[in-house]
Amino acid sequence: MALKGGRAHRAPDSHEQGSMTLGTAQSQNTSVVETTARDIKLRERVRRTLAIEAKGLAALSAAIEADLGDAVEGAIGFIERARGRVIVTGMGKSGHIGRKLAATFASTGTPALFLHAAEASHGDLGMVTPDDVLLAISWSGETSELGDIVHYAGRFAVPLLAITSNAESSLGRAADVALVLPRVEEACPNGLAPTTSTLMQLAIGDALAVALLERRGFSASDFRVFHPGGKLGARLLKVSDLMHQDAQMPLARLGTPMSEVLIEITGKRFGCCGVVDDAGALIGIVTDGDLRRHMSGELLVTPVEKVMTSSPFVVDPRELASAALGQMNRRPVPITVVFAVAEGKPVGILHIHDIVRAGVL
């Protein structure tokens, strides 16, 4: 018997303690079962959303084999012939999709910008010229805010392309080319929130951008011009962007004694020295491995060609640094430094540390 606050409290006996433990365990098990059930139901809902949206993309792909394919070709033709930009416009969720598509066009070689449909009626239509192409996005095709843009396009003969699900809508009828998307089920259980529909708008816009990219032969080098920053920009760096050039390269001519070669290796701090002939062509390299293999009392007076490794591995200065890194790692014995050679002559030297610092990895 224990006293607390003037009242007696009896400690539970062993039978009561066992009952309490059992009850707690049952409660915990019930909670685990309920949590698991909720998780399973949640995952089912997620899978349902993905399945519905996948059906939408499948329907879109099938539509390309019919009339939508002709419309896509027509839209691409208008954009290719335009001397100006693609002006993408839309409202609400379609507007958000439009912003992304304008950015995708611009970054893949098709000059583009996004025009807010509501702001267009308050002066921003001044951004649009007859040299441009308008791309208006509206699932219903009856977005009231697009009215002034549609009227402007007709008045000033600006080509109008439409992404909509209703060919007979105001937008669909006014467009020079209407990309009519198949009507499909929204992933939203209430059928209200744009989900499958916006995914399809995004997909057809991306398809236009990529088709134009390929038609124009837009290369990785071109892509890097518009993506100089971040991880993507680093991945597109070339060997020539990172290599050390001219006096920074450790080089020695045929006949140079190893005493001078060691000074060159120590001074340039790449752990190696390239060997060139009288014409300046790279014919060999001296590495720390070569030094170990030829270590003797005569090393310092030995001509460099007696120590060097002939026909060293080299890279093209025009190739991507990431590709050069892969080749360096795939050598029978991975190497950390490589010469860049053009027309047989060394034009630079690249160390793996240069690649790491640039964020290529």
Coordinates of C-alpha atoms in Angstrom, one line a residue:
M1 CA 0.0 0.0 0.0
A2 CA 1.4 3.4 -1.0
L3 CA 0.2 6.8 0.1
K4 CA 0.0 9.7 -2.3
G5 CA -1.8 12.9 -1.7
G6 CA -3.4 11.5 1.5
R7 CA -5.0 8.6 -0.5
A8 CA -3.9 4.9 -0.6
H9 CA -2.8 3.4 -3.9
R10 CA -2.4 -0.3 -4.4
A11 CA 0.2 -1.5 -6.8
P12 CA -1.4 -3.9 -9.4
D13 CA -0.6 -7.6 -8.8
S14 CA 1.0 -9.8 -11.4
H15 CA -2.4 -10.9 -12.9
E16 CA -3.4 -7.3 -13.5
Q17 CA 0.0 -6.4 -15.0
G18 CA -0.4 -9.3 -17.4
S19 CA -3.9 -8.2 -18.4
M20 CA -2.6 -4.6 -19.0
T21 CA 0.3 -5.9 -21.1
L22 CA -2.0 -8.0 -23.2
G23 CA -4.4 -5.2 -23.8
T24 CA -1.6 -2.8 -24.8
A25 CA -0.3 -5.4 -27.3
Q26 CA -3.7 -6.0 -28.8
S27 CA -4.1 -2.2 -29.2
Q28 CA -0.8 -1.9 -30.9
N29 CA -1.6 -4.8 -33.3
T30 CA -4.9 -3.2 -34.2
S31 CA -3.1 0.1 -34.9
V32 CA -0.6 -1.7 -37.1
V33 CA -3.3 -3.4 -39.1
E34 CA -5.3 -0.2 -39.5
T35 CA -2.1 1.7 -40.7
T36 CA -1.3 -1.1 -43.1
A37 CA -4.8 -1.0 -44.5
R38 CA -4.6 2.7 -45.0
D39 CA -1.3 2.4 -46.7
I40 CA -2.6 -0.2 -49.1
K41 CA -5.7 1.9 -49.9
L42 CA -3.4 4.9 -50.5
R43 CA -1.2 3.0 -52.9
E44 CA -4.3 1.7 -54.8
R45 CA -5.4 5.3 -55.3
V46 CA -2.0 6.3 -56.5
R47 CA -1.9 3.4 -59.0
R48 CA -5.4 4.2 -60.1
T49 CA -4.3 7.8 -60.9
L50 CA -1.3 6.6 -62.9
A51 CA -3.4 4.0 -64.7
I52 CA -6.0 6.6 -65.8
E53 CA -3.3 9.0 -67.0
A54 CA -1.5 6.3 -68.8
K55 CA -4.8 5.5 -70.7
G56 CA -4.9 9.2 -71.7
L57 CA -1.4 9.0 -73.1
A58 CA -2.3 5.8 -75.0
A59 CA -5.3 7.4 -76.5
L60 CA -3.2 10.4 -77.5
S61 CA -0.7 8.2 -79.2
A62 CA -3.5 6.3 -81.0
A63 CA -4.9 9.7 -82.2
I64 CA -1.6 10.5 -83.9
E65 CA -2.4 7.7 -86.3
A66 CA -5.6 9.5 -87.3
D67 CA -6.4 13.2 -87.8
L68 CA -4.2 14.4 -85.0
G69 CA -1.1 13.3 -86.9
D70 CA -2.0 15.5 -89.8
A71 CA -2.6 18.5 -87.5
V72 CA 0.7 17.9 -85.8
E73 CA 2.5 18.1 -89.2
G74 CA 0.6 21.2 -90.1
A75 CA 1.5 22.9 -86.8
I76 CA 5.2 22.0 -87.2
G77 CA 5.0 23.5 -90.7
F78 CA 3.7 26.8 -89.4
I79 CA 6.4 27.0 -86.7
E80 CA 9.2 26.1 -89.1
R81 CA 8.1 28.8 -91.6
A82 CA 7.7 31.5 -88.9
R83 CA 10.4 34.2 -88.9
G84 CA 9.5 35.1 -85.3
R85 CA 8.7 33.2 -82.1
V86 CA 6.2 30.8 -80.8
I87 CA 3.9 32.8 -78.5
V88 CA 2.3 30.3 -76.1
T89 CA -0.8 31.3 -74.1
G90 CA -3.4 29.9 -71.8
M91 CA -5.3 30.4 -68.5
G92 CA -5.3 28.4 -65.3
K93 CA -3.8 25.0 -65.4
S94 CA -3.5 25.2 -69.2
G95 CA -1.5 28.4 -68.6
H96 CA 0.9 26.6 -66.3
I97 CA 1.4 24.0 -69.0
G98 CA 1.9 26.8 -71.5
R99 CA 4.7 28.3 -69.4
K100 CA 6.5 25.0 -69.3
L101 CA 6.1 24.4 -73.1
A102 CA 7.4 27.9 -73.9
A103 CA 10.5 27.1 -71.8
T104 CA 10.9 23.8 -73.6
F105 CA 10.7 25.3 -77.1
A106 CA 13.1 28.1 -76.2
S107 CA 15.7 25.7 -74.7
T108 CA 15.6 23.4 -77.7
G109 CA 16.2 25.9 -80.5
T110 CA 12.7 27.3 -81.1
P111 CA 12.4 30.9 -79.9
A112 CA 9.4 31.1 -77.7
L113 CA 7.8 33.0 -74.8
F114 CA 4.7 32.7 -72.7
L115 CA 1.9 35.4 -72.9
H116 CA -0.6 35.5 -70.0
A117 CA -4.0 35.5 -71.6
A118 CA -5.5 38.0 -69.2
E119 CA -2.5 40.4 -69.4
A120 CA -2.7 40.2 -73.2
S121 CA -5.9 42.3 -73.1
H122 CA -4.1 45.0 -71.1
G123 CA -1.2 45.8 -73.4
D124 CA 0.8 42.6 -73.7
L125 CA -0.6 41.9 -77.1
G126 CA 2.1 44.3 -78.2
M127 CA 4.6 41.4 -77.8
V128 CA 3.0 39.6 -80.8
T129 CA 4.0 40.4 -84.4
P130 CA 2.8 39.0 -87.7
D131 CA 6.2 37.1 -87.9
D132 CA 5.2 35.0 -84.8
V133 CA 3.0 32.0 -84.3
L134 CA 0.4 31.9 -81.5
L135 CA -0.1 28.6 -79.7
A136 CA -3.3 28.8 -77.5
I137 CA -4.1 26.0 -75.0
S138 CA -7.6 25.5 -73.7
W139 CA -9.2 22.1 -73.0
S140 CA -12.7 23.4 -73.6
G141 CA -11.8 25.8 -76.3
E142 CA -14.1 28.4 -74.7
T143 CA -11.8 30.2 -72.3
S144 CA -13.1 33.7 -72.3
E145 CA -9.7 35.3 -71.6
L146 CA -8.5 34.0 -75.0
G147 CA -11.1 36.0 -76.9
D148 CA -8.9 39.1 -77.4
I149 CA -6.0 37.0 -78.5
V150 CA -8.0 35.1 -81.0
H151 CA -9.5 38.3 -82.4
Y152 CA -6.0 39.9 -82.6
A153 CA -4.6 36.9 -84.5
G154 CA -7.4 37.1 -87.1
R155 CA -7.1 40.9 -87.4
F156 CA -3.3 40.9 -88.0
A157 CA -2.9 37.6 -89.8
V158 CA -0.9 36.0 -87.0
P159 CA -1.0 32.2 -87.5
L160 CA -3.0 30.6 -84.7
L161 CA -2.5 27.0 -83.4
A162 CA -4.8 25.5 -80.8
I163 CA -4.5 22.6 -78.4
T164 CA -8.0 21.7 -77.3
S165 CA -10.4 18.8 -77.0
N166 CA -13.2 20.5 -78.9
A167 CA -12.8 21.1 -82.6
E168 CA -16.2 23.0 -82.7
S169 CA -15.3 25.4 -79.9
S170 CA -14.6 29.0 -80.6
L171 CA -10.9 28.4 -80.3
G172 CA -11.0 25.3 -82.5
R173 CA -12.9 27.0 -85.3
A174 CA -10.7 30.1 -85.3
A175 CA -7.4 28.2 -85.4
D176 CA -5.4 27.7 -88.5
V177 CA -4.5 24.3 -87.1
A178 CA -6.4 22.7 -84.2
L179 CA -4.6 19.9 -82.3
V180 CA -7.7 18.2 -81.1
L181 CA -6.9 15.9 -78.1
P182 CA -9.1 12.8 -77.4
R183 CA -11.6 13.3 -74.5
V184 CA -10.6 11.0 -71.7
E185 CA -11.3 10.4 -68.0
E186 CA -9.7 12.8 -65.5
A187 CA -7.8 11.1 -62.7
C188 CA -9.6 13.4 -60.3
P189 CA -12.4 11.2 -58.7
N190 CA -14.8 14.1 -59.1
G191 CA -13.9 14.5 -62.7
L192 CA -13.1 18.2 -62.1
A193 CA -9.4 18.9 -61.4
P194 CA -7.4 18.9 -64.7
T195 CA -5.1 15.9 -64.4
T196 CA -5.2 13.6 -67.4
S197 CA -6.1 16.5 -69.7
T198 CA -3.1 18.7 -68.6
L199 CA -0.8 15.7 -68.9
M200 CA -1.9 15.2 -72.5
Q201 CA -1.5 19.0 -73.3
L202 CA 2.1 18.7 -71.9
A203 CA 2.8 15.6 -73.9
I204 CA 1.7 16.9 -77.3
G205 CA 3.6 20.2 -76.7
D206 CA 6.7 18.2 -75.8
A207 CA 6.2 16.1 -78.9
L208 CA 6.1 19.3 -81.1
A209 CA 9.3 20.7 -79.4
V210 CA 11.2 17.4 -79.9
A211 CA 10.1 17.0 -83.5
L212 CA 11.3 20.5 -84.2
L213 CA 14.6 19.8 -82.4
E214 CA 15.2 16.8 -84.6
R215 CA 14.2 18.4 -87.8
R216 CA 16.6 21.3 -87.2
G217 CA 19.5 18.9 -86.2
F218 CA 19.7 20.6 -82.8
S219 CA 22.8 19.0 -81.1
A220 CA 24.1 18.6 -77.6
S221 CA 26.5 21.4 -78.3
D222 CA 23.6 23.7 -79.3
F223 CA 21.7 22.6 -76.2
R224 CA 24.6 23.6 -73.9
V225 CA 24.4 27.2 -75.3
F226 CA 21.0 27.6 -73.6
H227 CA 22.0 25.5 -70.5
P228 CA 25.4 26.8 -69.3
G229 CA 24.6 26.4 -65.6
G230 CA 23.8 23.7 -63.2
K231 CA 24.3 19.9 -63.4
L232 CA 23.0 19.8 -67.0
G233 CA 25.4 22.4 -68.1
A234 CA 28.3 20.6 -66.4
R235 CA 27.4 17.3 -68.2
L236 CA 27.7 19.2 -71.6
L237 CA 31.1 20.6 -71.0
K238 CA 33.7 19.6 -73.5
V239 CA 37.3 18.6 -72.9
S240 CA 38.4 22.0 -74.5
D241 CA 36.3 23.8 -71.8
L242 CA 38.3 22.3 -69.0
M243 CA 41.8 21.4 -70.3
H244 CA 45.0 23.3 -69.5
Q245 CA 46.7 24.8 -72.5
D246 CA 50.0 26.2 -73.9
A247 CA 52.7 26.8 -71.2
Q248 CA 50.6 24.9 -68.6
M249 CA 51.2 21.6 -70.5
P250 CA 54.2 19.6 -69.2
L251 CA 56.1 18.8 -72.5
A252 CA 59.6 17.7 -73.4
R253 CA 61.3 17.1 -76.8
L254 CA 63.0 13.9 -77.9
G255 CA 66.6 13.7 -76.6
T256 CA 65.8 15.7 -73.4
P257 CA 67.7 14.2 -70.4
M258 CA 65.4 12.9 -67.6
S259 CA 66.9 15.5 -65.2
E260 CA 65.1 18.2 -67.2
V261 CA 62.0 16.1 -67.6
L262 CA 61.7 15.6 -63.8
I263 CA 61.9 19.4 -63.4
E264 CA 59.1 19.8 -65.9
I265 CA 57.0 17.1 -64.1
T266 CA 57.5 18.8 -60.7
G267 CA 56.9 22.3 -62.0
K268 CA 53.6 21.6 -63.9
R269 CA 52.2 19.3 -61.1
F270 CA 50.3 16.9 -63.3
G271 CA 52.5 13.9 -62.4
C272 CA 53.5 13.3 -66.0
C273 CA 55.2 14.8 -69.0
G274 CA 54.3 14.5 -72.7
V275 CA 57.0 13.8 -75.2
V276 CA 56.9 15.5 -78.6
D277 CA 59.0 15.1 -81.8
D278 CA 60.6 17.9 -83.8
A279 CA 57.3 18.5 -85.6
G280 CA 55.5 18.9 -82.3
A281 CA 53.5 15.7 -82.5
L282 CA 52.9 13.8 -79.3
I283 CA 54.7 10.5 -79.4
G284 CA 55.0 9.5 -75.8
I285 CA 54.4 10.2 -72.1
V286 CA 56.4 9.8 -68.9
T287 CA 54.4 8.9 -65.8
D288 CA 55.4 8.0 -62.3
G289 CA 55.1 4.3 -63.3
D290 CA 57.7 4.8 -66.0
L291 CA 60.0 6.5 -63.4
R292 CA 59.7 3.5 -61.1
R293 CA 60.4 1.0 -63.8
H294 CA 63.6 2.8 -64.9
M295 CA 64.9 3.8 -61.5
S296 CA 68.7 3.6 -61.5
G297 CA 71.8 5.6 -60.9
E298 CA 71.8 6.5 -64.7
L299 CA 68.2 7.8 -64.7
L300 CA 69.0 11.5 -64.7
V301 CA 71.2 11.3 -67.8
T302 CA 69.0 9.0 -69.7
P303 CA 67.2 10.5 -72.8
V304 CA 63.5 10.8 -72.3
E305 CA 62.7 8.4 -75.2
K306 CA 64.4 5.6 -73.3
V307 CA 61.9 6.0 -70.4
M308 CA 58.6 7.1 -72.0
T309 CA 55.6 5.0 -72.9
S310 CA 55.0 5.3 -76.6
S311 CA 51.7 6.1 -78.3
P312 CA 49.9 7.2 -75.2
F313 CA 46.1 7.3 -74.8
V314 CA 44.7 10.7 -75.8
V315 CA 41.3 12.3 -76.3
D316 CA 39.8 14.8 -78.8
P317 CA 39.3 18.3 -77.3
R318 CA 35.9 18.4 -79.0
E319 CA 34.4 15.5 -77.1
L320 CA 32.4 15.8 -73.9
A321 CA 34.4 15.8 -70.7
S322 CA 32.0 13.1 -69.3
A323 CA 32.9 10.9 -72.3
A324 CA 36.6 11.5 -71.7
L325 CA 36.1 10.6 -68.0
G326 CA 34.4 7.3 -69.0
Q327 CA 37.3 6.4 -71.3
M328 CA 39.9 7.2 -68.6
N329 CA 38.0 4.9 -66.2
R330 CA 37.7 2.1 -68.7
R331 CA 41.5 1.9 -69.4
P332 CA 43.0 -1.5 -68.3
V333 CA 44.7 0.6 -65.5
P334 CA 42.5 3.7 -64.9
I335 CA 44.3 6.9 -65.4
T336 CA 43.9 10.4 -63.9
V337 CA 45.4 12.6 -66.5
V338 CA 45.1 12.7 -70.3
F339 CA 46.4 14.8 -73.2
A340 CA 44.0 16.3 -75.7
V341 CA 45.4 16.0 -79.2
A342 CA 44.3 17.7 -82.5
E343 CA 46.0 16.7 -85.7
G344 CA 48.5 14.7 -83.8
K345 CA 49.7 17.6 -81.7
P346 CA 48.9 18.2 -78.0
V347 CA 46.6 21.2 -77.4
G348 CA 45.8 20.6 -73.8
I349 CA 46.0 18.4 -70.8
L350 CA 43.0 17.3 -68.6
H351 CA 43.1 16.0 -65.0
I352 CA 40.3 14.1 -63.3
H353 CA 40.3 16.8 -60.6
D354 CA 39.3 19.4 -63.3
I355 CA 36.3 17.2 -64.2
V356 CA 35.3 16.8 -60.5
R357 CA 35.6 20.5 -59.8
A358 CA 33.3 21.3 -62.8
G359 CA 30.6 19.0 -61.4
V360 CA 30.7 16.6 -64.4
L361 CA 30.5 13.5 -62.2

